[in-house]
Short mmCIF file of C-alpha atoms in Angstrom, two decimals:
data_model
loop_
_atom_site.label_atom_id
_atom_site.label_comp_id
_atom_site.label_asym_id
_atom_site.label_seq_id
_atom_site.Cartn_x
_atom_site.Cartn_y
_atom_site.Cartn_z
CA MET A 1 3.68 -6.54 23.18
CA ILE A 2 6.98 -5.53 21.21
CA PHE A 3 10.08 -8.00 21.64
CA SER A 4 13.56 -7.18 20.27
CA GLY A 5 16.69 -9.13 20.89
CA THR A 6 19.96 -10.07 18.49
CA VAL A 7 20.27 -13.17 16.39
CA GLY A 8 24.25 -14.40 15.54
CA GLU A 9 24.92 -10.27 14.53
CA HIS A 10 21.17 -9.61 12.79
CA ILE A 11 18.75 -6.91 14.91
CA VAL A 12 15.22 -9.04 15.93
CA VAL A 13 12.51 -6.63 16.35
CA PHE A 14 8.95 -9.35 17.03
CA THR A 15 5.65 -7.92 18.06
CA GLY A 16 2.86 -10.66 19.02
CA PRO A 17 1.10 -11.52 22.55
CA SER A 18 3.71 -12.81 24.48
CA ILE A 19 7.19 -14.14 23.49
CA ASP A 20 5.99 -17.66 23.50
CA SER A 21 4.70 -16.59 20.07
CA PHE A 22 7.92 -15.86 18.72
CA LYS A 23 9.58 -19.09 16.71
CA LEU A 24 11.68 -18.42 14.21
CA ASN A 25 13.58 -21.25 12.38
CA LEU A 26 16.36 -21.97 11.80
CA ASP A 27 16.50 -24.21 8.53
CA SER A 28 15.31 -21.44 5.32
CA LYS A 29 13.32 -24.90 3.32
CA ALA A 30 10.97 -24.99 6.11
CA SER A 31 11.06 -21.18 6.74
CA LEU A 32 9.11 -18.42 5.37
CA VAL A 33 11.97 -17.58 3.35
CA GLY A 34 11.26 -20.90 1.08
CA SER A 35 8.09 -20.80 1.44
CA ASP A 36 5.59 -19.36 -1.93
CA ALA A 37 4.57 -16.17 -0.01
CA LEU A 38 7.95 -14.18 -0.60
CA ALA A 39 7.36 -15.37 -4.00
CA PHE A 40 6.87 -11.71 -4.77
CA ALA A 41 10.52 -10.79 -3.84
CA ASP A 42 12.35 -13.07 -6.43
CA SER A 43 12.40 -10.27 -9.01
CA TYR A 44 14.21 -8.38 -7.18
CA LEU A 45 17.04 -10.65 -6.11
CA SER A 46 19.86 -9.49 -8.94
CA LYS A 47 19.20 -5.35 -6.49
CA ASP A 48 20.78 -3.78 -4.38
CA LEU A 49 18.33 -5.01 -1.59
CA ALA A 50 17.75 -2.36 1.58
CA ALA A 51 14.02 -3.75 2.77
CA LEU A 52 11.86 -6.25 2.70
CA VAL A 53 8.93 -6.47 4.34
CA TYR A 54 6.27 -8.81 4.55
CA GLY A 55 2.74 -9.37 6.09
CA GLU A 56 0.27 -12.11 5.85
CA LYS A 57 -3.07 -11.58 5.11
CA LYS A 58 -3.95 -12.71 8.78
CA SER A 59 -1.23 -10.74 10.65
CA MET A 60 -2.91 -7.48 8.06
CA ASP A 61 -6.49 -8.23 8.53
CA THR A 62 -5.61 -8.58 12.82
CA LEU A 63 -3.59 -5.23 11.96
CA ILE A 64 -6.42 -3.13 9.94
CA SER A 65 -8.55 -4.83 12.46
CA ALA A 66 -7.24 -3.21 15.81
CA SER A 67 -6.19 0.13 13.99
CA GLY A 68 -8.55 0.82 12.21
CA GLY A 69 -12.14 1.03 14.61
CA GLY A 70 -12.00 4.83 13.13
CA LEU A 71 -15.19 6.83 14.27
CA GLY A 72 -17.62 4.48 14.91
CA ASP A 73 -16.37 2.67 17.73
CA ILE A 74 -16.30 5.81 19.71
CA VAL A 75 -19.60 6.80 18.39
CA ASN A 76 -20.58 3.71 19.71
CA GLY A 77 -19.25 4.53 22.92
CA LEU A 78 -20.67 8.05 23.30
CA ARG A 79 -23.96 7.18 22.25
CA ASP A 80 -23.47 4.08 25.02
CA GLY A 81 -23.00 6.45 27.74
CA ILE A 82 -25.22 9.38 26.60
CA SER A 83 -28.01 7.05 27.08
CA MET A 84 -26.64 6.58 30.70
CA SER A 85 -26.48 10.96 31.29
CA ASP A 86 -29.18 12.57 33.09
CA GLY A 87 -26.99 15.88 32.54
CA LEU A 88 -28.30 15.77 29.05
CA GLY A 89 -32.51 15.51 29.49
CA ASP A 90 -33.40 13.36 26.67
CA THR A 91 -30.86 12.01 24.48
CA ARG A 92 -32.78 9.84 21.72
CA ASP A 93 -32.32 11.63 19.41
CA LEU A 94 -28.57 12.20 19.51
CA GLU A 95 -28.19 8.62 19.92
CA SER A 96 -30.32 8.07 16.64
CA LEU A 97 -27.90 10.00 15.21
CA PHE A 98 -25.26 8.64 16.48
CA GLN A 99 -26.27 4.92 15.21
CA ILE A 100 -26.96 6.63 11.85
CA VAL A 101 -23.06 7.15 11.80
CA ALA A 102 -21.70 3.75 12.58
CA GLU A 103 -24.04 2.28 10.35
CA ARG A 104 -22.34 4.87 7.54
CA GLU A 105 -19.05 4.26 8.35
CA ALA A 106 -19.23 0.59 8.78
CA ALA A 107 -20.82 1.57 5.13
CA LEU A 108 -18.22 3.40 3.48
CA ARG A 109 -15.46 0.06 5.53
CA LYS A 110 -17.36 -2.11 3.26
CA PHE A 111 -15.41 -1.13 -0.15
CA ALA A 112 -12.61 -2.00 1.89
CA GLY A 113 -9.85 -4.78 0.99
CA ASN A 114 -6.82 -6.43 2.46
CA GLU A 115 -4.20 -8.82 1.46
CA SER A 116 -1.11 -10.19 1.35
CA SER A 117 1.82 -7.44 1.99
CA GLY A 118 5.07 -7.22 0.39
CA ILE A 119 7.34 -4.66 0.38
CA VAL A 120 10.93 -4.56 -1.31
CA ALA A 121 12.87 -1.75 -1.29
CA PHE A 122 16.29 -1.46 -3.45
CA LEU A 123 18.82 1.05 -4.25
CA GLU A 124 19.03 1.98 -8.35
CA GLU A 125 19.42 5.48 -9.72
CA GLY A 126 17.92 6.37 -5.94
CA LEU A 127 15.31 4.65 -3.75
CA LYS A 128 12.58 2.35 -5.69
CA ILE A 129 9.97 0.71 -3.50
CA GLU A 130 8.30 -2.16 -5.11
CA SER A 131 4.60 -2.07 -3.66
CA HIS A 132 2.31 -5.96 -3.47
CA GLY A 133 -0.98 -5.97 -2.50
CA GLY A 134 -2.16 -4.55 0.61
CA TYR A 135 -4.48 -2.23 1.94
CA ASP A 136 -6.48 -0.50 -0.23
CA SER A 137 -9.57 1.87 1.44
CA GLY A 138 -11.64 0.84 -3.05
CA MET A 139 -12.00 4.88 -2.45
CA LEU A 140 -10.16 4.13 -6.43
CA ASP A 141 -11.71 2.72 -9.68
CA TRP A 142 -9.23 0.63 -11.41
CA LYS A 143 -10.74 -0.41 -14.49
CA ALA A 144 -11.21 3.49 -15.89
CA PRO A 145 -9.31 4.13 -17.83
CA ASN A 146 -6.82 8.06 -16.49
CA LYS A 147 -8.17 9.53 -20.02
CA LEU A 148 -5.98 12.96 -18.65
CA ALA A 149 -2.85 11.17 -18.45
CA HIS A 150 -0.99 12.95 -21.51
CA LEU A 151 -1.18 15.85 -19.80
CA GLY A 152 1.43 15.52 -16.62
CA LYS A 153 4.60 14.35 -20.57
CA SER A 154 5.17 18.06 -20.69
CA GLU A 155 8.21 18.73 -19.29
CA ASP A 156 6.85 21.81 -18.55
CA VAL A 157 5.56 20.10 -16.02
CA ALA A 158 6.31 21.02 -12.05
CA MET A 159 3.48 18.01 -10.45
CA PHE A 160 1.27 16.59 -11.62
CA ALA A 161 -1.24 13.96 -9.08
CA ASN A 162 -4.58 11.97 -11.78
CA PHE A 163 -6.84 9.35 -10.81
CA ASN A 164 -10.52 7.93 -11.17
CA ALA A 165 -12.24 8.19 -7.73
CA ASP A 166 -14.63 4.92 -7.65
CA ALA A 167 -18.51 6.75 -7.64
CA ALA A 168 -20.03 4.21 -5.16
CA PHE A 169 -17.41 5.03 -2.45
CA ASP A 170 -17.72 8.69 -3.10
CA LYS A 171 -21.53 8.87 -2.64
CA SER A 172 -21.51 6.85 0.28
CA ALA A 173 -18.57 9.17 2.16
CA ARG A 174 -21.00 12.25 0.89
CA ALA A 175 -23.50 10.43 2.80
CA TYR A 176 -20.94 9.79 5.83
CA MET A 177 -19.54 13.26 5.81
CA GLU A 178 -23.72 14.30 6.00
CA SER A 179 -24.08 12.61 9.12
CA LEU A 180 -20.98 14.09 10.51
CA PHE A 181 -22.35 17.28 10.18
CA GLU A 182 -25.44 16.67 11.10
CA THR A 183 -24.15 14.90 14.60
CA ALA A 184 -22.29 17.83 15.69
CA TYR A 185 -24.85 19.67 14.77
CA ALA A 186 -27.07 18.44 17.24
CA ILE A 187 -23.87 18.01 20.15
CA THR A 188 -23.87 21.76 19.67
CA VAL A 189 -27.46 22.55 20.42
CA LYS A 190 -28.19 19.70 22.54
CA VAL A 191 -24.36 21.11 24.67
CA THR A 192 -25.99 25.31 24.35
CA GLU A 193 -29.67 23.52 26.10
CA SER A 194 -27.02 22.33 29.59
CA PRO A 195 -26.96 24.54 32.31
CA ILE A 196 -23.92 25.83 32.72
CA GLN A 197 -22.74 29.38 33.54
CA SER A 198 -19.72 30.82 32.49
CA GLU A 199 -19.39 34.04 30.54
CA GLU A 200 -17.64 31.84 28.41
CA PHE A 201 -20.46 29.72 27.35
CA ASP A 202 -22.37 32.21 27.20
CA GLN A 203 -20.54 34.06 24.66
CA PHE A 204 -20.69 30.66 22.87
CA LYS A 205 -23.98 30.41 23.16
CA GLU A 206 -25.32 33.33 21.18
CA GLY A 207 -22.18 32.25 18.71
CA PHE A 208 -24.38 29.52 18.00
CA LYS A 209 -27.67 31.75 18.67
CA LEU A 210 -27.16 33.44 16.03
CA PHE A 211 -25.69 30.94 13.57
CA ASP A 212 -28.81 28.86 13.58
CA SER A 213 -31.15 32.52 13.82
CA LYS A 214 -29.42 34.03 10.88
CA PHE A 215 -27.50 31.33 8.85
CA ARG A 216 -28.05 26.90 9.16
CA PRO A 217 -29.66 27.43 5.92
CA GLU A 218 -27.50 28.80 4.10
CA ALA A 219 -25.56 26.67 5.55
CA ALA A 220 -27.39 23.24 4.48
CA ALA A 221 -27.93 24.76 1.22
CA LEU A 222 -24.32 25.18 0.53
CA TRP A 223 -23.45 21.76 1.55
CA ASP A 224 -26.21 20.24 -1.17
CA ALA A 225 -24.79 22.35 -3.28
CA LEU A 226 -21.24 21.35 -2.82
CA GLY A 227 -21.52 18.65 -1.44
CA ASN A 228 -23.94 17.26 -3.20
CA ASP A 229 -25.32 18.90 -6.52
CA PHE A 230 -21.28 20.47 -7.26
CA SER A 231 -20.33 16.33 -7.07
CA GLY A 232 -22.30 14.86 -8.75
CA SER A 233 -22.17 17.22 -11.20
CA LEU A 234 -18.46 16.00 -13.09
CA GLY A 235 -16.88 12.71 -13.95
CA GLY A 236 -14.54 10.36 -11.87
CA GLU A 237 -11.44 11.63 -14.00
CA LYS A 238 -9.76 13.66 -11.93
CA ALA A 239 -5.99 15.53 -13.05
CA TRP A 240 -4.01 18.25 -11.29
CA VAL A 241 -1.73 19.98 -12.74
CA MET A 242 1.54 22.72 -11.24
CA ASP A 243 3.97 24.20 -13.88
CA PHE A 244 6.07 27.47 -13.85
CA LYS A 245 4.62 29.45 -17.07
CA GLY A 246 2.77 32.03 -15.34
CA ALA A 247 3.34 35.89 -15.99
CA ALA A 248 3.57 37.52 -12.74
CA PRO A 249 1.16 39.86 -11.77
CA ALA A 250 2.05 44.20 -11.96
CA VAL A 251 2.23 44.88 -7.57
CA PRO A 252 3.05 47.85 -7.08
CA GLY A 253 6.34 48.41 -5.64
CA VAL A 254 8.06 45.18 -7.49
CA PRO A 255 10.26 46.36 -10.78
CA GLN A 256 9.20 46.46 -13.88
CA LYS A 257 12.25 44.68 -15.03
CA VAL A 258 11.10 42.62 -12.77
CA VAL A 259 7.19 41.67 -13.20
CA ASP A 260 8.24 41.79 -16.95
CA GLN A 261 11.55 38.69 -16.49
CA ALA A 262 9.53 36.38 -13.86
CA LYS A 263 6.66 33.47 -14.02
CA ILE A 264 4.86 32.13 -11.28
CA PRO A 265 2.83 28.92 -10.51
CA ARG A 266 0.36 28.47 -12.10
CA ILE A 267 -1.96 24.94 -10.47
CA SER A 268 -5.26 24.03 -12.33
CA MET A 269 -7.65 20.65 -11.73
CA ILE A 270 -9.67 19.32 -14.93
CA SER A 271 -11.91 16.59 -14.22
CA PRO A 272 -14.65 15.89 -17.33
CA VAL A 273 -17.81 17.13 -17.18
CA ALA A 274 -21.01 14.16 -16.22
CA ASP A 275 -24.36 16.99 -16.30
CA ARG A 276 -23.71 20.82 -17.32
CA ALA A 277 -26.61 21.15 -16.37
CA LYS A 278 -26.69 20.75 -12.57
CA LEU A 279 -23.02 22.11 -12.26
CA ALA A 280 -24.71 25.34 -13.57
CA GLY A 281 -27.09 24.19 -11.04
CA SER A 282 -24.82 24.03 -8.15
CA TRP A 283 -23.67 27.29 -8.65
CA GLU A 284 -27.03 29.03 -8.27
CA LYS A 285 -27.70 27.61 -4.79
CA MET A 286 -24.18 28.20 -3.82
CA ASN A 287 -24.71 32.55 -4.60
CA THR A 288 -28.55 32.43 -3.17
CA ALA A 289 -26.85 30.99 -0.38
CA LEU A 290 -24.29 33.24 -0.11
CA THR A 291 -26.36 36.42 -1.27
CA SER A 292 -28.53 35.80 1.41
CA VAL A 293 -25.26 35.71 4.31
CA LEU A 294 -24.36 38.47 2.71
CA GLY A 295 -27.07 41.09 3.01
CA LYS A 296 -27.64 39.53 7.22
CA PHE A 297 -24.42 40.09 7.50
CA GLY A 298 -24.91 44.05 6.30
CA GLU A 299 -27.86 43.80 8.45
CA ILE A 300 -25.95 42.36 11.61
CA SER A 301 -22.88 45.09 11.27
CA GLY A 302 -25.15 48.19 9.52
CA ASN A 303 -23.63 48.30 6.49
CA GLN A 304 -24.24 47.00 3.14
CA ILE A 305 -22.40 44.43 1.42
CA PRO A 306 -23.69 43.25 -1.54
CA MET A 307 -22.83 40.07 -3.36
CA GLN A 308 -20.16 40.95 -6.71
CA LYS A 309 -21.19 40.05 -9.63
CA PRO A 310 -18.34 37.08 -11.50
CA MET A 311 -16.97 38.10 -15.27
CA SER A 312 -16.63 36.03 -18.11
CA SER A 313 -15.48 35.68 -21.65
CA GLU A 314 -15.20 32.91 -23.42
CA LYS A 315 -12.93 30.91 -25.88
CA ASN A 316 -13.98 27.91 -28.76
CA GLY A 317 -16.94 27.22 -26.32
CA ASN A 318 -14.98 27.86 -22.65
CA ALA A 319 -16.45 29.69 -20.76
CA THR A 320 -13.85 31.31 -18.11
CA TRP A 321 -15.88 33.01 -14.92
CA PHE A 322 -13.82 35.43 -12.41
CA PHE A 323 -14.26 37.93 -9.89
CA PRO A 324 -12.24 40.81 -11.55
CA MET A 325 -9.63 41.73 -8.67
CA PRO A 326 -6.68 44.51 -9.18
CA LEU A 327 -3.25 43.13 -10.25
CA PHE A 328 -5.10 40.30 -12.78
CA ASN A 329 -3.92 39.05 -15.56
CA ASP A 330 -5.00 35.54 -17.94
CA ASP A 331 -2.39 34.13 -16.35
CA PHE A 332 -2.79 35.22 -12.55
CA LEU A 333 -6.46 34.81 -11.87
CA PRO A 334 -8.87 32.25 -10.08
CA SER A 335 -11.66 30.76 -11.39
CA VAL A 336 -13.71 28.14 -13.05
CA THR A 337 -13.66 27.75 -17.48
CA VAL A 338 -17.05 25.61 -18.16
CA GLY A 339 -17.08 24.52 -21.03
CA ASP A 340 -20.29 20.76 -22.36
CA LYS A 341 -16.98 18.61 -21.73
CA TRP A 342 -14.15 20.30 -18.56
CA PHE A 343 -14.62 21.87 -16.19
CA VAL A 344 -11.52 23.26 -14.64
CA ALA A 345 -10.10 25.61 -10.92
CA SER A 346 -7.04 27.34 -11.31
CA THR A 347 -5.07 29.77 -10.81
CA SER A 348 -4.65 30.51 -14.91
CA LYS A 349 -7.30 30.74 -17.13
CA ASN A 350 -4.84 30.81 -19.75
CA GLN A 351 -3.32 27.77 -18.82
CA SER A 352 -7.10 26.32 -17.80
CA LEU A 353 -7.43 26.98 -21.85
CA ASP A 354 -4.06 25.17 -23.14
CA LEU A 355 -5.24 21.90 -20.63
CA ILE A 356 -8.81 21.85 -22.17
CA ASP A 357 -7.20 22.02 -25.47
CA GLN A 358 -4.87 19.18 -24.09
CA ALA A 359 -6.96 17.49 -23.04
CA SER A 360 -9.32 17.12 -26.07
CA LYS A 361 -6.39 15.08 -27.76
CA ALA A 362 -6.27 12.06 -27.44
CA GLY A 363 -3.62 10.64 -25.72
CA ASP A 364 -2.14 7.47 -23.91
CA ALA A 365 -4.50 6.45 -21.12
CA GLY A 366 -2.79 5.51 -17.42
CA SER A 367 -4.72 4.37 -14.94
CA GLY A 368 -4.85 3.89 -10.81
CA LEU A 369 -3.37 6.51 -9.32
CA THR A 370 -0.55 8.50 -10.76
CA ILE A 371 1.59 11.30 -9.41
CA PHE A 372 4.87 12.88 -9.55
CA VAL A 373 7.32 16.15 -8.54
CA ASP A 374 10.03 17.16 -10.88
CA PHE A 375 12.39 18.11 -9.16
CA LYS A 376 14.43 18.71 -12.33
CA THR A 377 11.89 22.12 -13.15
CA ILE A 378 11.45 22.88 -9.56
CA GLU A 379 15.61 23.35 -9.75
CA LYS A 380 15.47 25.11 -12.29
CA TYR A 381 12.55 27.52 -11.56
CA SER A 382 14.32 28.20 -8.42
CA LYS A 383 18.12 29.17 -10.03
CA GLU A 384 15.56 31.37 -12.43
CA ILE A 385 14.00 33.62 -9.75
CA TYR A 386 18.01 33.30 -7.96
CA LYS A 387 19.17 35.43 -10.97
CA ILE A 388 16.47 37.78 -11.23
CA VAL A 389 16.18 38.64 -8.04
CA ASP A 390 19.90 38.79 -7.39
CA GLU A 391 19.92 41.59 -10.23
CA ASN A 392 17.44 43.38 -8.86
CA ALA A 393 17.57 43.18 -5.24
CA GLU A 394 19.00 46.72 -5.01
CA GLU A 395 15.14 48.20 -6.17
CA ILE A 396 13.70 45.68 -4.53
CA ASN A 397 15.20 45.64 -1.25
CA GLY A 398 17.05 48.52 -1.33
CA ALA A 399 20.26 46.63 -0.84
CA PRO A 400 22.32 43.69 -3.05
CA LEU A 401 21.64 40.83 -1.45
CA SER A 402 24.55 39.32 1.01
CA ASP A 403 27.09 37.46 1.13
CA SER A 404 25.61 34.64 3.14
CA ASP A 405 21.77 35.36 2.00
CA LYS A 406 24.20 33.88 -1.09
CA LYS A 407 26.22 31.18 0.78
CA ASP A 408 22.49 30.15 2.25
CA ILE A 409 20.55 30.48 -1.03
CA ASP A 410 23.77 28.31 -3.02
CA GLN A 411 23.92 25.62 0.30
CA VAL A 412 20.12 24.99 -1.48
CA LEU A 413 20.23 24.97 -5.27
CA SER A 414 22.83 23.04 -4.29
CA VAL A 415 20.87 20.10 -2.21
CA MET A 416 18.26 20.02 -5.05
CA SER A 417 20.89 19.38 -7.73
CA ASN A 418 20.67 16.03 -6.45
CA PHE A 419 17.56 15.54 -6.56
CA ASP A 420 16.22 13.95 -10.04
CA LYS A 421 12.16 13.02 -9.51
CA LEU A 422 10.07 11.22 -7.16
CA SER A 423 7.04 8.78 -8.57
CA ILE A 424 4.69 7.09 -7.07
CA HIS A 425 2.24 5.06 -9.17
CA SER A 426 -0.65 2.58 -8.18
CA ARG A 427 -2.57 0.29 -10.29
CA ARG A 428 -4.09 -3.49 -10.26
CA GLU A 429 -2.00 -5.30 -12.03
CA ASN A 430 -3.72 -8.82 -12.87
CA SER A 431 -6.54 -8.57 -9.58
CA GLU A 432 -3.30 -7.79 -7.59
CA LEU A 433 -2.56 -4.66 -5.58
CA ARG A 434 1.56 -3.01 -6.87
CA THR A 435 2.18 0.26 -5.74
CA SER A 436 5.90 1.30 -7.48
CA VAL A 437 7.64 4.54 -5.87
CA HIS A 438 10.71 5.52 -7.52
CA PHE A 439 12.91 8.21 -5.59
CA LYS A 440 15.72 9.52 -9.22
CA ILE A 441 18.99 11.19 -7.99
CA ARG A 442 21.25 12.33 -10.60
#
């Protein structure tokens, strides 16, 4: 239940089982404010405070337990309901799968932990939020150093994310996802065996029958290649990097001046290679499965659809693989670059090679989870594109930008000029979970 009221000039909101459990202590020394529970806030007393939130561990445990039941409670209910149903025939296989889902979810949730949560928000160069304690899903490896942290140091980087995944959590999560897919498939099989009569249901059954008879082995092979071999071939650390330094492709109808001047976003994910043989094996499995899928589509449609063969280029022991397409250039090239040490999936071959070169050089290591968005870089890029489009509007659209369009764009750029950077850093400090958020303005 939720209750609200006023005490002097303050509005009080209380959540609890009943109004009787609401206790307001007028003696500050004997209240929560006077206890050690809020000691985390002492270092922020001189700040321009905007908010302070505290939740003791017992309360946090109750909230997480009440709201975080996940699919386990649902599948347990489905299992019990199906066991009492006569319309689906023998459901023991489904009941067993539901049990596996519940068990694997429970195993995954064992990685999670919870601590008393304290949050302080204050105004300083924008808005800062400091979090102490709280909920930890167990997904991240807090102890492993982030050796790719320095990839976000360049002033050209617009967006960056970096973390180390916990290997045991990742393995458990993959097992959980696998059980969900297996259960969803088994449910679909059972449903298609039901005596429902309708044109739509008949079409659904025919579609599923086609998948089950033609494509099920390939789907299983793709999942095994991606979920097991590919995931297991890379190290736990990942870094995502985005900048605006890509050379624009020569798109028909776009003036050459625009192509020469404009830049496009480049986005890459880089990770260390843990097992190159397994990585190569994952591609072989995917290629075999996809070739088979295309062949079967050809049989069904009557038109053969050959699997395209990727091309590659090599530099300093790193091979970049891609499927050739018109318009592609080295900065507009969806591809993967692989070497003995690094794997990069990217929209740009040039960025991939640049990141590998930077990653190979030692830099300051980070920790935990780091995310940032640099609004100054985004604003600069937006202004550059605006200028190019404005100067070439007649060649692009056949007419100059209208005053109304310019006004709208200027308003957006004016708003952007107020923002500097959004940064998020989660880590462990002396075993305490800490998160710092800074929405910096100029």
